[in-house]
mmCIF file of C-alpha atoms in Angstrom:
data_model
loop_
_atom_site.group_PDB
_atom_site.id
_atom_site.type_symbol
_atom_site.label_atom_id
_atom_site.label_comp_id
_atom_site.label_asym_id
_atom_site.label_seq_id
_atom_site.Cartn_x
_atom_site.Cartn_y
_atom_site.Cartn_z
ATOM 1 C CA UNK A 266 95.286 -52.441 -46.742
ATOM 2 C CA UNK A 267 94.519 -53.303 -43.317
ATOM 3 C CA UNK A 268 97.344 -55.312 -41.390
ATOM 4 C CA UNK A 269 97.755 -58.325 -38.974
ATOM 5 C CA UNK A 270 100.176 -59.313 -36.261
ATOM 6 C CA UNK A 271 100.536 -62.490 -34.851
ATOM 7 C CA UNK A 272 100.763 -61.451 -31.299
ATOM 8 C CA UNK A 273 101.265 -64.820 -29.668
ATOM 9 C CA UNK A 274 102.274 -68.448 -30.440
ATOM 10 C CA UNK A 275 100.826 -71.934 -29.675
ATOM 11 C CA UNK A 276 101.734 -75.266 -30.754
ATOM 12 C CA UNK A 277 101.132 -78.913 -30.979
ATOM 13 C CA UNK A 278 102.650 -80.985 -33.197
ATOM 14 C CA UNK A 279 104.744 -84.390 -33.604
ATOM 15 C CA UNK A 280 107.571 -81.962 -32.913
ATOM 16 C CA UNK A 281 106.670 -81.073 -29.338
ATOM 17 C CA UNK A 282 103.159 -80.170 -27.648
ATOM 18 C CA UNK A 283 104.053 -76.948 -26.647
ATOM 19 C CA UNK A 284 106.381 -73.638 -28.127
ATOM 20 C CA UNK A 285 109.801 -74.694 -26.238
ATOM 21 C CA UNK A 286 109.395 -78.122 -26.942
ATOM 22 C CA UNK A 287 108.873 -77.502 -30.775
ATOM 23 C CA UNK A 288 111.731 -74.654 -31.078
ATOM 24 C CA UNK A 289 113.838 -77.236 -29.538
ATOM 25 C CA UNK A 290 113.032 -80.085 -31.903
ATOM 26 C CA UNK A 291 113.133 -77.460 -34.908
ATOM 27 C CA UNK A 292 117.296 -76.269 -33.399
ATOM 28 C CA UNK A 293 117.958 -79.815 -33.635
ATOM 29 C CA UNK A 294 116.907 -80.734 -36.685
ATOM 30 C CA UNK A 295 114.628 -83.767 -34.924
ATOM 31 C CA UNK A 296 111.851 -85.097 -37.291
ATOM 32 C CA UNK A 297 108.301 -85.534 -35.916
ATOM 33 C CA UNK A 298 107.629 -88.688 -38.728
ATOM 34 C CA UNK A 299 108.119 -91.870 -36.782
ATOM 35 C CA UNK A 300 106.357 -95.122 -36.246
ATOM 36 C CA UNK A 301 102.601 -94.681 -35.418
ATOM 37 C CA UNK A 302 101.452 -95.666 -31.991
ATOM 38 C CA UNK A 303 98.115 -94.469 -31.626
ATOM 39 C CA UNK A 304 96.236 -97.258 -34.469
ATOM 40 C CA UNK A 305 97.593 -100.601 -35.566
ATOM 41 C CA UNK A 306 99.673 -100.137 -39.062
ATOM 42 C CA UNK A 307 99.484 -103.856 -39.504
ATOM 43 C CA UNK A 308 98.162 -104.291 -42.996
ATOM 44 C CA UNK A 309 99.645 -101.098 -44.139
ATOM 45 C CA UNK A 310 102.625 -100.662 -46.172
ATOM 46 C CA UNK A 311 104.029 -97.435 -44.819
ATOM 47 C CA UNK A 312 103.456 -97.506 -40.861
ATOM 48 C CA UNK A 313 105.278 -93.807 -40.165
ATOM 49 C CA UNK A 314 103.222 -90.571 -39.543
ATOM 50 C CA UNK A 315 103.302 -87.323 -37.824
ATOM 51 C CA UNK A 316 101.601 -88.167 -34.501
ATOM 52 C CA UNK A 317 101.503 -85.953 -31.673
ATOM 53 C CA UNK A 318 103.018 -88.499 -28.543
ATOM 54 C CA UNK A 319 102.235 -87.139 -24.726
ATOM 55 C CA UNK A 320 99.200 -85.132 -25.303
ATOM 56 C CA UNK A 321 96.979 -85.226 -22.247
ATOM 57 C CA UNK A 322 93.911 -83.255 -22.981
ATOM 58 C CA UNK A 323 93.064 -82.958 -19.018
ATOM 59 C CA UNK A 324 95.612 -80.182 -19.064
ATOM 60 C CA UNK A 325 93.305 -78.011 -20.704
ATOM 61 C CA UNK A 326 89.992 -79.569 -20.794
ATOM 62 C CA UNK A 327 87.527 -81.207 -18.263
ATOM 63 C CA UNK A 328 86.447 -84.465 -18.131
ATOM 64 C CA UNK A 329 83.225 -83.946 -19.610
ATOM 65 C CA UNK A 330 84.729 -81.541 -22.302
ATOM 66 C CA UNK A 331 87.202 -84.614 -23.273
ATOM 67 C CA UNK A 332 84.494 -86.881 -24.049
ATOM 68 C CA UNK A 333 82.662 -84.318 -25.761
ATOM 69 C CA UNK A 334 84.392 -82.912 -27.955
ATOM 70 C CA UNK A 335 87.214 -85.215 -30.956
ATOM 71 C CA UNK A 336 91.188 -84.816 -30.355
ATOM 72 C CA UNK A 337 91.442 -82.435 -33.037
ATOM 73 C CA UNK A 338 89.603 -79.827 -30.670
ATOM 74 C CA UNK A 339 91.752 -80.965 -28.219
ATOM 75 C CA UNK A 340 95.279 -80.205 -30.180
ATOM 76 C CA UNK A 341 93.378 -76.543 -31.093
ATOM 77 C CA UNK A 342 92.354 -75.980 -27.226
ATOM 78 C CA UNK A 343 96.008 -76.623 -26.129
ATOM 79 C CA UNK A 344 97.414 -74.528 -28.636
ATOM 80 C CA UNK A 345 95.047 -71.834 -28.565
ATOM 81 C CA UNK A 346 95.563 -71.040 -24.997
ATOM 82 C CA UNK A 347 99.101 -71.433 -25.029
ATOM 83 C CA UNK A 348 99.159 -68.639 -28.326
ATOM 84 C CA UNK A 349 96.953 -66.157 -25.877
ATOM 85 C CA UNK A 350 98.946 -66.531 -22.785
ATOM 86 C CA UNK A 351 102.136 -65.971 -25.164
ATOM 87 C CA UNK A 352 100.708 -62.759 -26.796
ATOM 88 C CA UNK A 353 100.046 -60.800 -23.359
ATOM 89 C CA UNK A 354 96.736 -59.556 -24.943
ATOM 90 C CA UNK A 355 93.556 -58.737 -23.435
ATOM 91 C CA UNK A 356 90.852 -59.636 -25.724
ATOM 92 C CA UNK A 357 88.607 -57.513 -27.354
ATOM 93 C CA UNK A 358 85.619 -59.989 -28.169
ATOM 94 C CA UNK A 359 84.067 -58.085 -30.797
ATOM 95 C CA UNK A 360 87.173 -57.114 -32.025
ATOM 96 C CA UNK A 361 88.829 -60.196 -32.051
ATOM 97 C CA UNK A 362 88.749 -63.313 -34.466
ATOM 98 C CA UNK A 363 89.551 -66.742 -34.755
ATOM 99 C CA UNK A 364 90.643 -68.217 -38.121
ATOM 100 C CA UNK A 365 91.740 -71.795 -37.858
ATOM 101 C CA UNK A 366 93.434 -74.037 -40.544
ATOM 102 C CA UNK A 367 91.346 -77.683 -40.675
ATOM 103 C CA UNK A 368 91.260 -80.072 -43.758
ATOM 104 C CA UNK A 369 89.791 -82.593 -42.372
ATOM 105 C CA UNK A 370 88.589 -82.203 -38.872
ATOM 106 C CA UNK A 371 87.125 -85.072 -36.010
ATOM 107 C CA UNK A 372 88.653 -87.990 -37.971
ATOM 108 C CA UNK A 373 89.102 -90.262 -34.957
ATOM 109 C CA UNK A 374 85.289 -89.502 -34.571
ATOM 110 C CA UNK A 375 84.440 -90.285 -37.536
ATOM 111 C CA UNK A 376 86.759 -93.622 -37.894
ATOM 112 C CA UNK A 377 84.555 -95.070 -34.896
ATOM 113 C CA UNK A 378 81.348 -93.934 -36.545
ATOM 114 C CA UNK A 379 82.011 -95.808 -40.057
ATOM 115 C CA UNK A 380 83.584 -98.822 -37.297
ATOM 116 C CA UNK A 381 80.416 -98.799 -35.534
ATOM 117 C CA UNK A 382 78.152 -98.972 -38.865
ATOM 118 C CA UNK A 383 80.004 -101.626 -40.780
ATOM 119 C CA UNK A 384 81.575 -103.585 -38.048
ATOM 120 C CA UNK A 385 78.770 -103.571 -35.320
ATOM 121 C CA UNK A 386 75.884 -102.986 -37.600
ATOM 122 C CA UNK A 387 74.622 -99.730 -35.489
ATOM 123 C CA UNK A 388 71.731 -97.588 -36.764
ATOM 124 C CA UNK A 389 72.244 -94.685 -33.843
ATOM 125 C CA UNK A 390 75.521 -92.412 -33.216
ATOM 126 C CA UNK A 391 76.155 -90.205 -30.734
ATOM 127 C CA UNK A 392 74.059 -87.173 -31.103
ATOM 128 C CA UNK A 393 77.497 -85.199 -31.068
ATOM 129 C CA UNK A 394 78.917 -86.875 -33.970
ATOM 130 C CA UNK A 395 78.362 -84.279 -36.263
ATOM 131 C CA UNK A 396 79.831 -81.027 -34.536
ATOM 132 C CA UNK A 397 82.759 -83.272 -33.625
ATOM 133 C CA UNK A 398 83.593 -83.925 -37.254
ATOM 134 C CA UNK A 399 83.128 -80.561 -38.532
ATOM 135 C CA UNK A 400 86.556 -79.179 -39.725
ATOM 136 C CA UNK A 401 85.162 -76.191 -38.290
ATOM 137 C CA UNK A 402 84.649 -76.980 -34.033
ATOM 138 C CA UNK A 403 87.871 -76.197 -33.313
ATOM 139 C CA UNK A 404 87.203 -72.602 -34.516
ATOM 140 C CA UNK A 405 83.897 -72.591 -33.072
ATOM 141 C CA UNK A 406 85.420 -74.221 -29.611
ATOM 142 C CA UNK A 407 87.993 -71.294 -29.611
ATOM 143 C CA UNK A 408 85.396 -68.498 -29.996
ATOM 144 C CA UNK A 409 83.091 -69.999 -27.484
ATOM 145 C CA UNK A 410 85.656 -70.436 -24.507
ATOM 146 C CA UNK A 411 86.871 -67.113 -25.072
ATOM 147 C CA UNK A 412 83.776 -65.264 -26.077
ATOM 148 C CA UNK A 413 85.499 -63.951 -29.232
ATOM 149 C CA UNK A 414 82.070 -62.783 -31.422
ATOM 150 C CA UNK A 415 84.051 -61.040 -33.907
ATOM 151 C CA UNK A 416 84.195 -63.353 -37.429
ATOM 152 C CA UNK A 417 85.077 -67.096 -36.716
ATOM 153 C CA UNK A 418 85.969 -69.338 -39.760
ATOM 154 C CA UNK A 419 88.074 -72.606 -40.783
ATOM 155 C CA UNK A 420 90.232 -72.543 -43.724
ATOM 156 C CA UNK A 421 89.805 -75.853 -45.418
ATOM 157 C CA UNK A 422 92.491 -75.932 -48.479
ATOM 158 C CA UNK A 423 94.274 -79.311 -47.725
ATOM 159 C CA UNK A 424 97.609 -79.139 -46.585
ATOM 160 C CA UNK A 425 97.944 -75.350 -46.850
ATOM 161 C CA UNK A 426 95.361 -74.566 -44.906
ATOM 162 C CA UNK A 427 97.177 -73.810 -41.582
ATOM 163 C CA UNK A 428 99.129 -71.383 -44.056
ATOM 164 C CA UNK A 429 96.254 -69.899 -45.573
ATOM 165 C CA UNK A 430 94.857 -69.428 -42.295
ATOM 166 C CA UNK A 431 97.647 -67.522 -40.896
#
């Protein structure tokens, strides 16, 4: 049986965007679940969610990777590079992997896609529409900005898949 550490930690959530800010929410017993902000819940019954408030993506990605590239690679990059910084560890890119936990990934992208075809009538998308609703980009994002070429793979078991891939 071969074993694995997690050597560092990186998070954002509805409970903070960062490690101190979650711990903190976690000692205090503060829920993440609170009115959504981000969409109108108008016609909807329940209007609570688990959304992350405060994020700025141009902490950890340029412009150009912003537009590029759908929140939910944006929530990884954050994370990811806060989890390396935290572990201390020089990378070994051939010896190194990146395992990611996704259900569902790019669904803001792919909101404004199926807006764009039914509401506006458009034929064309974005040529990036696809890798931005892959479940797996974040994982593929990760490995590319850190040149990890050892195995790179999303877990994609619903709700337990940030558990299955840990």
């Amino acid at each position: 049986m071969r074993r694995v550490a997690v050597t560092g930690l990186g998070v954002v959530s509805a409970c903070g965007n960062n490690v101190n800010e979650f711990w903190q929410s976690m000692r205090e017993g503060r829920s993440g679940i609170r009115p959504i902000q981000a969409v109108g819940c108008g016609g909807l019954k329940f209007t609570n969610g688990a959304e992350v408030i405060g994020f700025d993506a141009l902490q950890y990605l340029d412009a150009k990777a912003v537009s590029q590239l759908d929140r939910t690679v944006h929530l990884a990059a954050a994370a990811s590079a806060e989890a390396l910084l935290d572990s201390g560890v020089t990378l070994v890119p051939h010896r190194s992997a990146v395992v990611t936990g996704c259900a569902i990934g790019g669904k803001p992208t792919e909101d404004e896609s199926y807006r764009q075809l039914y509401a506006e009538g458009k034929t064309r998308f974005n040529p990036l529409t696809i890798p931005k609703i892959m479940a797996n980009a974040a994982a593929s994002w990760i490995s590319m900005t850190f040149g990890i070429t050892g195995p790179v793979y999303n877990i994609s078991t619903a709700c337990a898949s940030a558990g299955h891939a840990i």
